[in-house]
PDB file of C-alpha atoms in Angstrom:
ATOM      1  CA  MET A 472      71.508  54.681  -7.347  1.00 45.00           C
ATOM      2  CA  ILE A 473      72.382  52.560  -9.975  1.00 48.00           C
ATOM      3  CA  ASN A 474      73.075  49.883  -7.750  1.00 55.00           C
ATOM      4  CA  PHE A 475      69.728  50.694  -5.809  1.00 52.00           C
ATOM      5  CA  ARG A 476      68.175  49.704  -8.836  1.00 52.00           C
ATOM      6  CA  TYR A 477      69.620  45.984  -9.509  1.00 50.00           C
ATOM      7  CA  HIS A 478      68.718  45.056  -6.922  1.00 53.00           C
ATOM      8  CA  LEU A 479      65.008  46.132  -6.587  1.00 51.00           C
ATOM      9  CA  VAL A 480      64.860  44.204 -10.693  1.00 48.00           C
ATOM     10  CA  SER A 481      66.074  41.907  -9.179  1.00 57.00           C
ATOM     11  CA  LEU A 482      63.639  41.133  -6.112  1.00 53.00           C
ATOM     12  CA  THR A 483      60.899  41.944  -8.553  1.00 55.00           C
ATOM     13  CA  ALA A 484      62.370  39.090 -10.481  1.00 54.00           C
ATOM     14  CA  VAL A 485      62.108  36.500  -8.048  1.00 52.00           C
ATOM     15  CA  PHE A 486      58.231  37.919  -6.486  1.00 55.00           C
ATOM     16  CA  LEU A 487      56.638  37.576 -10.342  1.00 54.00           C
ATOM     17  CA  ALA A 488      58.828  34.259 -10.904  1.00 57.00           C
ATOM     18  CA  LEU A 489      57.123  33.248  -6.563  1.00 57.00           C
ATOM     19  CA  ALA A 490      53.798  34.067  -8.070  1.00 58.00           C
ATOM     20  CA  ILE A 491      53.538  32.193 -11.478  1.00 57.00           C
ATOM     21  CA  GLY A 492      54.521  29.267  -9.205  1.00 60.00           C
ATOM     22  CA  LEU A 493      52.106  29.396  -6.552  1.00 55.00           C
ATOM     23  CA  VAL A 494      49.370  30.234  -8.952  1.00 54.00           C
ATOM     24  CA  LEU A 495      49.751  26.990 -11.711  1.00 54.00           C
ATOM     25  CA  GLY A 496      50.592  25.237  -8.709  1.00 56.00           C
ATOM     26  CA  THR A 497      46.710  25.417  -7.567  1.00 54.00           C
ATOM     27  CA  ALA A 498      45.782  25.982 -11.361  1.00 50.00           C
ATOM     28  CA  ALA A 499      43.877  29.216 -11.428  1.00 51.00           C
ATOM     29  CA  LEU A 500      45.664  30.917 -14.443  1.00 49.00           C
ATOM     30  CA  ASN A 501      45.338  30.446 -17.497  1.00 56.00           C
ATOM     31  CA  GLY A 502      47.507  30.210 -20.165  1.00 64.00           C
ATOM     32  CA  PRO A 503      47.119  33.560 -21.214  1.00 69.00           C
ATOM     33  CA  ALA A 504      47.355  34.876 -17.661  1.00 66.00           C
ATOM     34  CA  SER A 505      50.775  33.047 -17.678  1.00 68.00           C
ATOM     35  CA  ASP A 506      51.907  33.462 -20.572  1.00 73.00           C
ATOM     36  CA  PHE A 507      52.274  37.533 -19.716  1.00 73.00           C
ATOM     37  CA  LEU A 508      53.764  36.787 -16.153  1.00 72.00           C
ATOM     38  CA  GLN A 509      56.321  35.073 -18.336  1.00 77.00           C
ATOM     39  CA  ASP A 510      57.109  37.540 -20.550  1.00 76.00           C
ATOM     40  CA  GLN A 511      56.758  40.023 -17.653  1.00 77.00           C
ATOM     41  CA  VAL A 512      59.839  37.467 -15.275  1.00 79.00           C
ATOM     42  CA  SER A 513      61.735  37.807 -18.821  1.00 80.00           C
ATOM     43  CA  SER A 514      61.295  41.258 -19.833  1.00 80.00           C
ATOM     44  CA  LEU A 515      62.326  42.568 -16.158  1.00 77.00           C
ATOM     45  CA  ARG A 516      65.571  39.844 -16.220  1.00 81.00           C
ATOM     46  CA  GLU A 517      66.377  41.385 -19.687  1.00 77.00           C
ATOM     47  CA  GLN A 518      66.667  45.098 -17.455  1.00 78.00           C
ATOM     48  CA  ASN A 519      68.374  43.282 -13.858  1.00 79.00           C
ATOM     49  CA  ASP A 520      71.290  42.326 -17.204  1.00 72.00           C
ATOM     50  CA  THR A 521      70.886  46.241 -19.024  1.00 80.00           C
ATOM     51  CA  ILE A 522      71.464  48.083 -15.571  1.00 80.00           C
ATOM     52  CA  ARG A 523      74.373  45.206 -13.878  1.00 77.00           C
ATOM     53  CA  LYS A 524      76.606  45.726 -16.880  1.00 69.00           C
ATOM     54  CA  SER A 525      76.352  49.407 -17.079  1.00 70.00           C
ATOM     55  CA  LEU A 526      77.248  48.915 -13.123  1.00 69.00           C
ATOM     56  CA  GLU A 527      80.457  46.787 -14.092  1.00 67.00           C
ATOM     57  CA  GLN A 528      80.953  49.746 -16.946  1.00 65.00           C
ATOM     58  CA  LEU A 529      80.931  52.664 -14.607  1.00 65.00           C
ATOM     59  CA  GLN A 530      82.959  50.319 -11.789  1.00 61.00           C
ATOM     60  CA  SER A 531      85.507  49.812 -13.847  1.00 60.00           C
ATOM     61  CA  GLN A 532      85.066  53.500 -15.658  1.00 59.00           C
ATOM     62  CA  LEU A 533      85.509  55.063 -11.502  1.00 60.00           C
ATOM     63  CA  ASP A 534      88.812  52.379 -11.357  1.00 61.00           C
ATOM     64  CA  GLN A 535      90.711  53.469 -14.563  1.00 60.00           C
ATOM     65  CA  GLU A 536      90.462  57.340 -12.777  1.00 64.00           C
ATOM     66  CA  GLU A 537      91.981  56.321  -9.632  1.00 64.00           C
ATOM     67  CA  GLU A 538      94.398  54.626 -11.267  1.00 66.00           C
ATOM     68  CA  PHE A 539      94.900  57.757 -13.286  1.00 55.00           C
ATOM     69  CA  ALA A 540      95.021  60.160 -10.005  1.00 65.00           C
ATOM     70  CA  LYS A 541      97.852  58.029  -7.973  1.00 70.00           C
ATOM     71  CA  GLN A 542      99.840  57.656 -11.517  1.00 79.00           C
ATOM     72  CA  ILE A 543      99.386  61.320 -11.774  1.00 87.00           C
ATOM     73  CA  ALA A 544      99.673  62.344  -8.135  1.00 87.00           C
ATOM     74  CA  PRO A 545     103.449  62.401  -7.806  1.00 93.00           C
ATOM     75  CA  THR A 546     104.289  64.866 -10.594  1.00 94.00           C
ATOM     76  CA  ALA A 547     101.016  67.046  -9.771  1.00 92.00           C
ATOM     77  CA  LEU A 548     101.828  67.325  -5.551  1.00 96.00           C
ATOM     78  CA  ALA A 549     105.409  67.446  -6.082  1.00 96.00           C
ATOM     79  CA  GLY A 550     107.097  70.427  -4.548  1.00 96.00           C
ATOM     80  CA  LYS A 551     103.418  72.039  -3.784  1.00 96.00           C
ATOM     81  CA  LEU A 552     104.226  71.809  -0.280  1.00 98.00           C
ATOM     82  CA  THR A 553     108.125  71.498   1.089  1.00 98.00           C
ATOM     83  CA  ASP A 554     108.728  72.599   3.466  1.00 97.00           C
ATOM     84  CA  LYS A 555     104.976  73.973   4.423  1.00 98.00           C
ATOM     85  CA  PRO A 556     104.604  73.262   8.287  1.00 98.00           C
ATOM     86  CA  VAL A 557     100.818  71.012   8.213  1.00 99.00           C
ATOM     87  CA  LEU A 558      98.732  69.316  10.823  1.00 98.00           C
ATOM     88  CA  LEU A 559      95.824  66.238  10.278  1.00 98.00           C
ATOM     89  CA  LEU A 560      93.818  66.651  12.915  1.00 98.00           C
ATOM     90  CA  THR A 561      90.935  63.672  12.441  1.00 98.00           C
ATOM     91  CA  VAL A 562      87.223  63.928  13.869  1.00 98.00           C
ATOM     92  CA  ALA A 563      85.734  60.605  15.637  1.00 96.00           C
ATOM     93  CA  GLY A 564      84.406  57.723  12.813  1.00 96.00           C
ATOM     94  CA  ALA A 565      87.074  59.218  10.215  1.00 98.00           C
ATOM     95  CA  ASP A 566      88.363  55.979   8.001  1.00 98.00           C
ATOM     96  CA  GLU A 567      91.491  55.194   8.994  1.00 97.00           C
ATOM     97  CA  LYS A 568      91.721  54.167   4.663  1.00 97.00           C
ATOM     98  CA  ASP A 569      91.015  57.929   4.683  1.00 98.00           C
ATOM     99  CA  VAL A 570      93.187  58.751   6.773  1.00 98.00           C
ATOM    100  CA  GLN A 571      96.047  56.317   5.559  1.00 97.00           C
ATOM    101  CA  GLY A 572      95.952  57.959   1.626  1.00 97.00           C
ATOM    102  CA  ALA A 573      95.412  61.280   2.699  1.00 97.00           C
ATOM    103  CA  MET A 574      98.994  61.042   4.712  1.00 97.00           C
ATOM    104  CA  GLU A 575     100.865  59.149   1.442  1.00 97.00           C
ATOM    105  CA  MET A 576      99.305  62.540  -0.393  1.00 97.00           C
ATOM    106  CA  LEU A 577     100.763  64.453   1.949  1.00 97.00           C
ATOM    107  CA  ALA A 578     104.228  62.586   1.757  1.00 97.00           C
ATOM    108  CA  LEU A 579     104.606  63.412  -1.906  1.00 97.00           C
ATOM    109  CA  THR A 580     104.356  67.527  -1.344  1.00 97.00           C
ATOM    110  CA  GLY A 581     106.913  67.688   0.547  1.00 98.00           C
ATOM    111  CA  ALA A 582     105.049  69.269   3.346  1.00 98.00           C
ATOM    112  CA  LYS A 583     106.643  68.579   7.009  1.00 98.00           C
ATOM    113  CA  VAL A 584     103.698  67.446   9.190  1.00 97.00           C
ATOM    114  CA  THR A 585     103.948  68.255  12.617  1.00 96.00           C
ATOM    115  CA  GLY A 586     101.818  65.178  14.000  1.00 95.00           C
ATOM    116  CA  GLN A 587      98.780  63.775  13.872  1.00 96.00           C
ATOM    117  CA  LEU A 588      95.392  64.069  16.638  1.00 96.00           C
ATOM    118  CA  ASP A 589      92.729  62.805  16.878  1.00 97.00           C
ATOM    119  CA  LEU A 590      89.490  63.688  18.687  1.00 98.00           C
ATOM    120  CA  THR A 591      87.774  61.505  20.526  1.00 97.00           C
ATOM    121  CA  ASP A 592      83.567  61.104  19.843  1.00 97.00           C
ATOM    122  CA  ASN A 593      83.461  62.848  23.948  1.00 98.00           C
ATOM    123  CA  PHE A 594      84.433  66.333  21.485  1.00 98.00           C
ATOM    124  CA  ILE A 595      81.342  66.211  19.765  1.00 98.00           C
ATOM    125  CA  ASN A 596      79.344  64.805  22.161  1.00 97.00           C
ATOM    126  CA  PRO A 597      76.607  67.273  22.986  1.00 96.00           C
ATOM    127  CA  GLU A 598      76.585  65.806  26.651  1.00 96.00           C
ATOM    128  CA  LYS A 599      79.940  66.680  26.944  1.00 96.00           C
ATOM    129  CA  ARG A 600      80.275  70.784  26.235  1.00 92.00           C
ATOM    130  CA  ASP A 601      80.511  71.417  30.540  1.00 94.00           C
ATOM    131  CA  GLU A 602      83.504  69.394  30.743  1.00 96.00           C
ATOM    132  CA  LEU A 603      84.270  70.601  27.299  1.00 96.00           C
ATOM    133  CA  LEU A 604      84.410  74.076  29.360  1.00 96.00           C
ATOM    134  CA  ASP A 605      85.755  73.086  32.158  1.00 96.00           C
ATOM    135  CA  LEU A 606      89.033  71.176  30.753  1.00 96.00           C
ATOM    136  CA  VAL A 607      89.352  74.802  29.177  1.00 96.00           C
ATOM    137  CA  LYS A 608      89.690  76.511  31.991  1.00 95.00           C
ATOM    138  CA  GLN A 609      92.038  74.578  33.337  1.00 96.00           C
ATOM    139  CA  LEU A 610      94.094  74.324  30.863  1.00 96.00           C
ATOM    140  CA  LEU A 611      94.666  77.966  29.003  1.00 95.00           C
ATOM    141  CA  PRO A 612      98.171  79.323  29.243  1.00 94.00           C
ATOM    142  CA  ASP A 613      98.097  82.536  30.531  1.00 89.00           C
ATOM    143  CA  HIS A 614      98.176  84.699  27.630  1.00 87.00           C
ATOM    144  CA  VAL A 615      95.999  82.948  25.176  1.00 93.00           C
ATOM    145  CA  GLY A 616      93.216  84.764  25.054  1.00 86.00           C
ATOM    146  CA  ASN A 617      89.936  85.933  21.855  1.00 86.00           C
ATOM    147  CA  LEU A 618      88.640  82.391  23.050  1.00 93.00           C
ATOM    148  CA  PRO A 619      84.816  82.657  22.272  1.00 92.00           C
ATOM    149  CA  ASN A 620      82.727  83.296  25.321  1.00 85.00           C
ATOM    150  CA  ASN A 621      79.363  81.144  25.622  1.00 87.00           C
ATOM    151  CA  VAL A 622      78.656  77.575  26.584  1.00 90.00           C
ATOM    152  CA  ASN A 623      79.633  76.258  23.166  1.00 93.00           C
ATOM    153  CA  GLY A 624      82.329  74.232  25.053  1.00 96.00           C
ATOM    154  CA  VAL A 625      83.451  72.347  21.349  1.00 98.00           C
ATOM    155  CA  GLU A 626      83.950  76.059  20.052  1.00 98.00           C
ATOM    156  CA  THR A 627      85.604  76.944  22.996  1.00 97.00           C
ATOM    157  CA  ALA A 628      88.147  74.577  22.611  1.00 98.00           C
ATOM    158  CA  SER A 629      89.495  73.680  19.117  1.00 98.00           C
ATOM    159  CA  ALA A 630      89.844  77.723  19.375  1.00 98.00           C
ATOM    160  CA  LEU A 631      92.485  76.550  22.498  1.00 98.00           C
ATOM    161  CA  LEU A 632      94.018  74.018  20.188  1.00 98.00           C
ATOM    162  CA  GLY A 633      94.199  76.012  17.107  1.00 98.00           C
ATOM    163  CA  ALA A 634      95.097  78.881  19.039  1.00 97.00           C
ATOM    164  CA  VAL A 635      98.584  76.763  20.709  1.00 97.00           C
ATOM    165  CA  LEU A 636      99.385  74.368  17.538  1.00 97.00           C
ATOM    166  CA  MET A 637      98.467  76.582  14.341  1.00 98.00           C
ATOM    167  CA  ALA A 638     100.874  79.133  14.041  1.00 98.00           C
ATOM    168  CA  GLY A 639      98.993  81.867  13.027  1.00 97.00           C
ATOM    169  CA  GLY A 640      98.103  81.780  17.191  1.00 96.00           C
ATOM    170  CA  PRO A 641      99.424  83.681  19.998  1.00 95.00           C
ATOM    171  CA  GLU A 642     103.163  82.091  21.904  1.00 94.00           C
ATOM    172  CA  VAL A 643     102.943  79.916  23.668  1.00 95.00           C
ATOM    173  CA  SER A 644     106.015  77.826  25.269  1.00 95.00           C
ATOM    174  CA  PRO A 645     105.798  73.834  24.705  1.00 94.00           C
ATOM    175  CA  GLU A 646     105.701  72.852  27.992  1.00 95.00           C
ATOM    176  CA  GLU A 647     102.156  74.675  28.078  1.00 96.00           C
ATOM    177  CA  GLN A 648     101.530  73.085  24.687  1.00 96.00           C
ATOM    178  CA  LYS A 649     102.252  70.090  25.888  1.00 95.00           C
ATOM    179  CA  MET A 650     100.018  70.362  29.043  1.00 96.00           C
ATOM    180  CA  VAL A 651      96.557  71.331  27.092  1.00 97.00           C
ATOM    181  CA  LEU A 652      97.201  68.412  24.264  1.00 96.00           C
ATOM    182  CA  SER A 653      97.683  66.040  27.961  1.00 96.00           C
ATOM    183  CA  GLY A 654      95.178  67.460  29.974  1.00 97.00           C
ATOM    184  CA  PHE A 655      92.463  66.830  26.734  1.00 97.00           C
ATOM    185  CA  THR A 656      93.841  63.714  26.440  1.00 96.00           C
ATOM    186  CA  THR A 657      93.301  62.665  30.956  1.00 96.00           C
ATOM    187  CA  GLY A 658      90.156  63.909  29.512  1.00 96.00           C
ATOM    188  CA  GLN A 659      89.554  61.398  26.893  1.00 96.00           C
ATOM    189  CA  MET A 660      88.603  64.288  23.987  1.00 97.00           C
ATOM    190  CA  LEU A 661      91.970  63.470  22.405  1.00 96.00           C
ATOM    191  CA  LEU A 662      93.641  59.435  21.691  1.00 93.00           C
ATOM    192  CA  GLY A 663      96.910  59.017  23.987  1.00 74.00           C
ATOM    193  CA  LYS A 664      98.290  58.311  20.596  1.00 69.00           C
ATOM    194  CA  ASP A 665      98.781  61.905  19.428  1.00 66.00           C
ATOM    195  CA  THR A 666     102.129  62.489  17.347  1.00 84.00           C
ATOM    196  CA  PHE A 667     102.318  66.002  17.520  1.00 92.00           C
ATOM    197  CA  ASN A 668     106.559  67.696  17.139  1.00 94.00           C
ATOM    198  CA  GLY A 669     105.875  70.842  18.968  1.00 93.00           C
ATOM    199  CA  THR A 670     105.821  72.629  15.255  1.00 96.00           C
ATOM    200  CA  ARG A 671     103.428  74.894  15.140  1.00 97.00           C
ATOM    201  CA  ALA A 672     101.305  74.532  11.338  1.00 98.00           C
ATOM    202  CA  ALA A 673     100.626  76.804   8.520  1.00 99.00           C
ATOM    203  CA  ALA A 674      97.659  75.165   7.626  1.00 99.00           C
ATOM    204  CA  VAL A 675      95.931  72.309   8.810  1.00 99.00           C
ATOM    205  CA  LEU A 676      93.502  68.916   7.170  1.00 99.00           C
ATOM    206  CA  ILE A 677      90.951  67.930   8.992  1.00 99.00           C
ATOM    207  CA  ILE A 678      89.935  64.439   8.246  1.00 99.00           C
ATOM    208  CA  ALA A 679      85.540  64.054   8.765  1.00 99.00           C
ATOM    209  CA  PRO A 680      83.477  60.731   8.727  1.00 98.00           C
ATOM    210  CA  ARG A 681      80.804  61.221   6.487  1.00 98.00           C
ATOM    211  CA  PRO A 682      77.765  63.331   7.442  1.00 98.00           C
ATOM    212  CA  TYR A 683      76.138  61.877  11.108  1.00 97.00           C
ATOM    213  CA  THR A 684      72.684  60.774  10.826  1.00 96.00           C
ATOM    214  CA  ASP A 685      71.741  59.722  14.385  1.00 94.00           C
ATOM    215  CA  SER A 686      69.239  62.112  16.852  1.00 95.00           C
ATOM    216  CA  GLN A 687      71.887  64.866  18.029  1.00 96.00           C
ATOM    217  CA  ALA A 688      73.570  64.536  14.182  1.00 97.00           C
ATOM    218  CA  THR A 689      72.137  68.289  13.916  1.00 97.00           C
ATOM    219  CA  LEU A 690      74.517  69.138  16.372  1.00 97.00           C
ATOM    220  CA  ARG A 691      76.858  66.847  16.272  1.00 98.00           C
ATOM    221  CA  ASN A 692      77.733  67.820  11.777  1.00 98.00           C
ATOM    222  CA  GLY A 693      76.807  71.771  13.138  1.00 98.00           C
ATOM    223  CA  TYR A 694      80.116  71.311  15.850  1.00 98.00           C
ATOM    224  CA  VAL A 695      82.843  69.727  12.968  1.00 99.00           C
ATOM    225  CA  ALA A 696      81.821  72.557  11.401  1.00 99.00           C
ATOM    226  CA  THR A 697      82.705  74.908  14.261  1.00 98.00           C
ATOM    227  CA  ILE A 698      86.308  72.561  14.984  1.00 99.00           C
ATOM    228  CA  ALA A 699      87.249  73.551  10.998  1.00 99.00           C
ATOM    229  CA  ALA A 700      86.008  77.392  11.880  1.00 98.00           C
ATOM    230  CA  GLN A 701      88.245  77.506  15.295  1.00 98.00           C
ATOM    231  CA  PHE A 702      91.262  76.032  13.309  1.00 99.00           C
ATOM    232  CA  ASP A 703      90.985  78.157  10.641  1.00 98.00           C
ATOM    233  CA  LYS A 704      91.406  81.527  12.139  1.00 97.00           C
ATOM    234  CA  TYR A 705      94.854  80.382  13.305  1.00 98.00           C
ATOM    235  CA  GLY A 706      95.703  79.147   9.776  1.00 98.00           C
ATOM    236  CA  SER A 707      94.770  77.485   6.587  1.00 98.00           C
ATOM    237  CA  ALA A 708      92.120  75.186   6.673  1.00 99.00           C
ATOM    238  CA  LEU A 709      90.784  71.948   4.903  1.00 99.00           C
ATOM    239  CA  LEU A 710      87.325  70.075   5.734  1.00 99.00           C
ATOM    240  CA  ALA A 711      87.713  66.717   3.890  1.00 99.00           C
ATOM    241  CA  MET A 712      84.905  63.990   4.296  1.00 99.00           C
ATOM    242  CA  PRO A 713      84.279  61.058   2.594  1.00 98.00           C
ATOM    243  CA  VAL A 714      80.841  62.272   0.726  1.00 98.00           C
ATOM    244  CA  ALA A 715      79.209  65.796   0.337  1.00 97.00           C
ATOM    245  CA  GLY A 716      76.576  66.535   3.405  1.00 97.00           C
ATOM    246  CA  GLY A 717      76.789  67.111   6.840  1.00 98.00           C
ATOM    247  CA  ALA A 718      79.921  70.068   8.147  1.00 99.00           C
ATOM    248  CA  VAL A 719      81.186  69.730   4.321  1.00 99.00           C
ATOM    249  CA  THR A 720      77.177  71.253   3.854  1.00 98.00           C
ATOM    250  CA  ILE A 721      76.842  73.970   6.738  1.00 98.00           C
ATOM    251  CA  VAL A 722      80.234  75.629   5.488  1.00 98.00           C
ATOM    252  CA  ARG A 723      79.781  75.663   2.053  1.00 98.00           C
ATOM    253  CA  ASP A 724      76.654  77.080   2.477  1.00 98.00           C
ATOM    254  CA  ASP A 725      77.697  79.555   4.756  1.00 98.00           C
ATOM    255  CA  PRO A 726      79.148  82.726   3.150  1.00 96.00           C
ATOM    256  CA  ALA A 727      81.492  83.734   6.213  1.00 95.00           C
ATOM    257  CA  LEU A 728      82.761  80.572   6.659  1.00 96.00           C
ATOM    258  CA  ASN A 729      83.269  79.839   2.749  1.00 95.00           C
ATOM    259  CA  LEU A 730      85.012  83.247   2.868  1.00 95.00           C
ATOM    260  CA  SER A 731      88.143  81.773   3.846  1.00 95.00           C
ATOM    261  CA  LEU A 732      87.692  77.817   5.064  1.00 98.00           C
ATOM    262  CA  SER A 733      88.367  75.333   1.806  1.00 99.00           C
ATOM    263  CA  THR A 734      86.795  71.600   1.769  1.00 99.00           C
ATOM    264  CA  VAL A 735      86.793  68.501   0.310  1.00 98.00           C
ATOM    265  CA  ASP A 736      83.490  66.155  -0.178  1.00 98.00           C
ATOM    266  CA  ASN A 737      85.747  62.652  -1.815  1.00 97.00           C
ATOM    267  CA  ILE A 738      88.549  62.535   1.038  1.00 98.00           C
ATOM    268  CA  SER A 739      88.192  58.348   0.042  1.00 97.00           C
ATOM    269  CA  THR A 740      89.055  58.587  -3.095  1.00 96.00           C
ATOM    270  CA  PRO A 741      92.905  59.341  -4.398  1.00 95.00           C
ATOM    271  CA  GLN A 742      91.000  62.282  -6.544  1.00 95.00           C
ATOM    272  CA  GLY A 743      89.601  63.390  -3.371  1.00 96.00           C
ATOM    273  CA  GLN A 744      93.193  63.512  -1.505  1.00 97.00           C
ATOM    274  CA  VAL A 745      95.074  64.576  -4.236  1.00 97.00           C
ATOM    275  CA  ALA A 746      92.581  67.647  -4.191  1.00 97.00           C
ATOM    276  CA  ALA A 747      92.954  68.100  -0.068  1.00 98.00           C
ATOM    277  CA  CYS A 748      97.041  67.999  -0.787  1.00 98.00           C
ATOM    278  CA  LEU A 749      96.250  71.204  -3.586  1.00 97.00           C
ATOM    279  CA  GLY A 750      93.476  72.430  -1.291  1.00 98.00           C
ATOM    280  CA  LEU A 751      96.295  73.037   0.971  1.00 98.00           C
ATOM    281  CA  ALA A 752      98.041  74.621  -1.483  1.00 98.00           C
ATOM    282  CA  SER A 753      95.955  76.908  -2.704  1.00 97.00           C
ATOM    283  CA  ASP A 754      94.131  78.094   1.023  1.00 98.00           C
ATOM    284  CA  LEU A 755      97.618  79.447   1.560  1.00 98.00           C
ATOM    285  CA  ALA A 756      98.489  81.123  -1.154  1.00 96.00           C
ATOM    286  CA  GLY A 757      95.120  83.360  -0.430  1.00 96.00           C
ATOM    287  CA  LYS A 758      92.519  81.206  -2.554  1.00 96.00           C
ATOM    288  CA  PRO A 759      90.632  78.631  -0.545  1.00 97.00           C
ATOM    289  CA  GLY A 760      87.979  76.400  -2.354  1.00 98.00           C
ATOM    290  CA  ASP A 761      85.730  73.980  -2.327  1.00 98.00           C
ATOM    291  CA  TRP A 762      86.340  71.060  -4.262  1.00 98.00           C
ATOM    292  CA  GLY A 763      85.361  67.291  -5.266  1.00 97.00           C
ATOM    293  CA  SER A 764      81.884  65.684  -6.744  1.00 93.00           C
ATOM    294  CA  GLY A 765      78.938  66.837  -4.682  1.00 96.00           C
ATOM    295  CA  ALA A 766      76.803  69.314  -4.673  1.00 96.00           C
ATOM    296  CA  GLY A 767      78.892  73.200  -4.188  1.00 96.00           C
ATOM    297  CA  ALA A 768      82.238  71.938  -5.690  1.00 97.00           C
ATOM    298  CA  GLU A 769      83.203  74.326  -7.972  1.00 96.00           C
ATOM    299  CA  SER A 770      85.663  71.735  -9.842  1.00 95.00           C
ATOM    300  CA  THR A 771      87.350  68.642  -9.294  1.00 94.00           C
ATOM    301  CA  VAL A 772      91.099  69.652  -8.155  1.00 92.00           C
ATOM    302  CA  PRO A 773      92.048  73.482  -7.479  1.00 92.00           C
ATOM    303  CA  VAL A 774      92.744  75.082 -11.286  1.00 80.00           C
ATOM    304  CA  PRO A 775      95.796  76.034 -11.769  1.00 66.00           C
ATOM    305  CA  GLN A 776      96.330  79.787 -11.823  1.00 53.00           C
ATOM    306  CA  ALA A 777      97.480  80.989 -14.849  1.00 43.00           C
TER     307      ALA A 777
END
């Protein structure tokens, strides 16, 4: 908002200056009117400078807060997830910097990362839902049941992935895990670079991009929330995004989803990455929550319990 005002004032000053030049050039402006416009330009320039200085101060404050979060992270996160198996799941469009930052913070917790899986845009494409359903039928292990039985391919496919990758799912063999992952990769629903090591995760950190705004945004944002909800059935799940809105808001506004599914709305910042790690630990301890700086966040980071 401040940045927008800064540019708006700058543009207004420019257009007023142009107006003065045009009017003076045609000799159609008398002295008092010219003085008035000159005063307006000077006033706008002063406002511009004031807003610019405020913006610089806020940016400096933000930089200091981020640096503080980085410095305190090793102490704040040490031992919080020691030997806990954690899966990292990314949704198409997630910023690689967010993912890398979260991975670095996870390393400080002592967690055992079971791998990183990247869902492609096809997975959340409404036009691909039938393909997802077909994949599930082809890949479903005989003893994996109780999956959603409807036309929502994202829901059913997410449930299958959660069932075979998370510790709360039914027993499956390593071969069945590989079959499911290979099938989704061949079907272009997962990127081919999966690093899953076969260990079933107690918790999953799901990193998604900013809320979708295209013509299918409502469906796609809903699909991201659905993915998180299905994984949450088989373990602890935390959905993290750079800002509030989209899937994070869907989860926070739904009492049923919000009962056990955690969220973070500023994963692009060191503060958010710390919050995500502490949030996973809190969720595993039976205390899910919503953290960050956006609407619906209860606090910046989980509050330590007395």
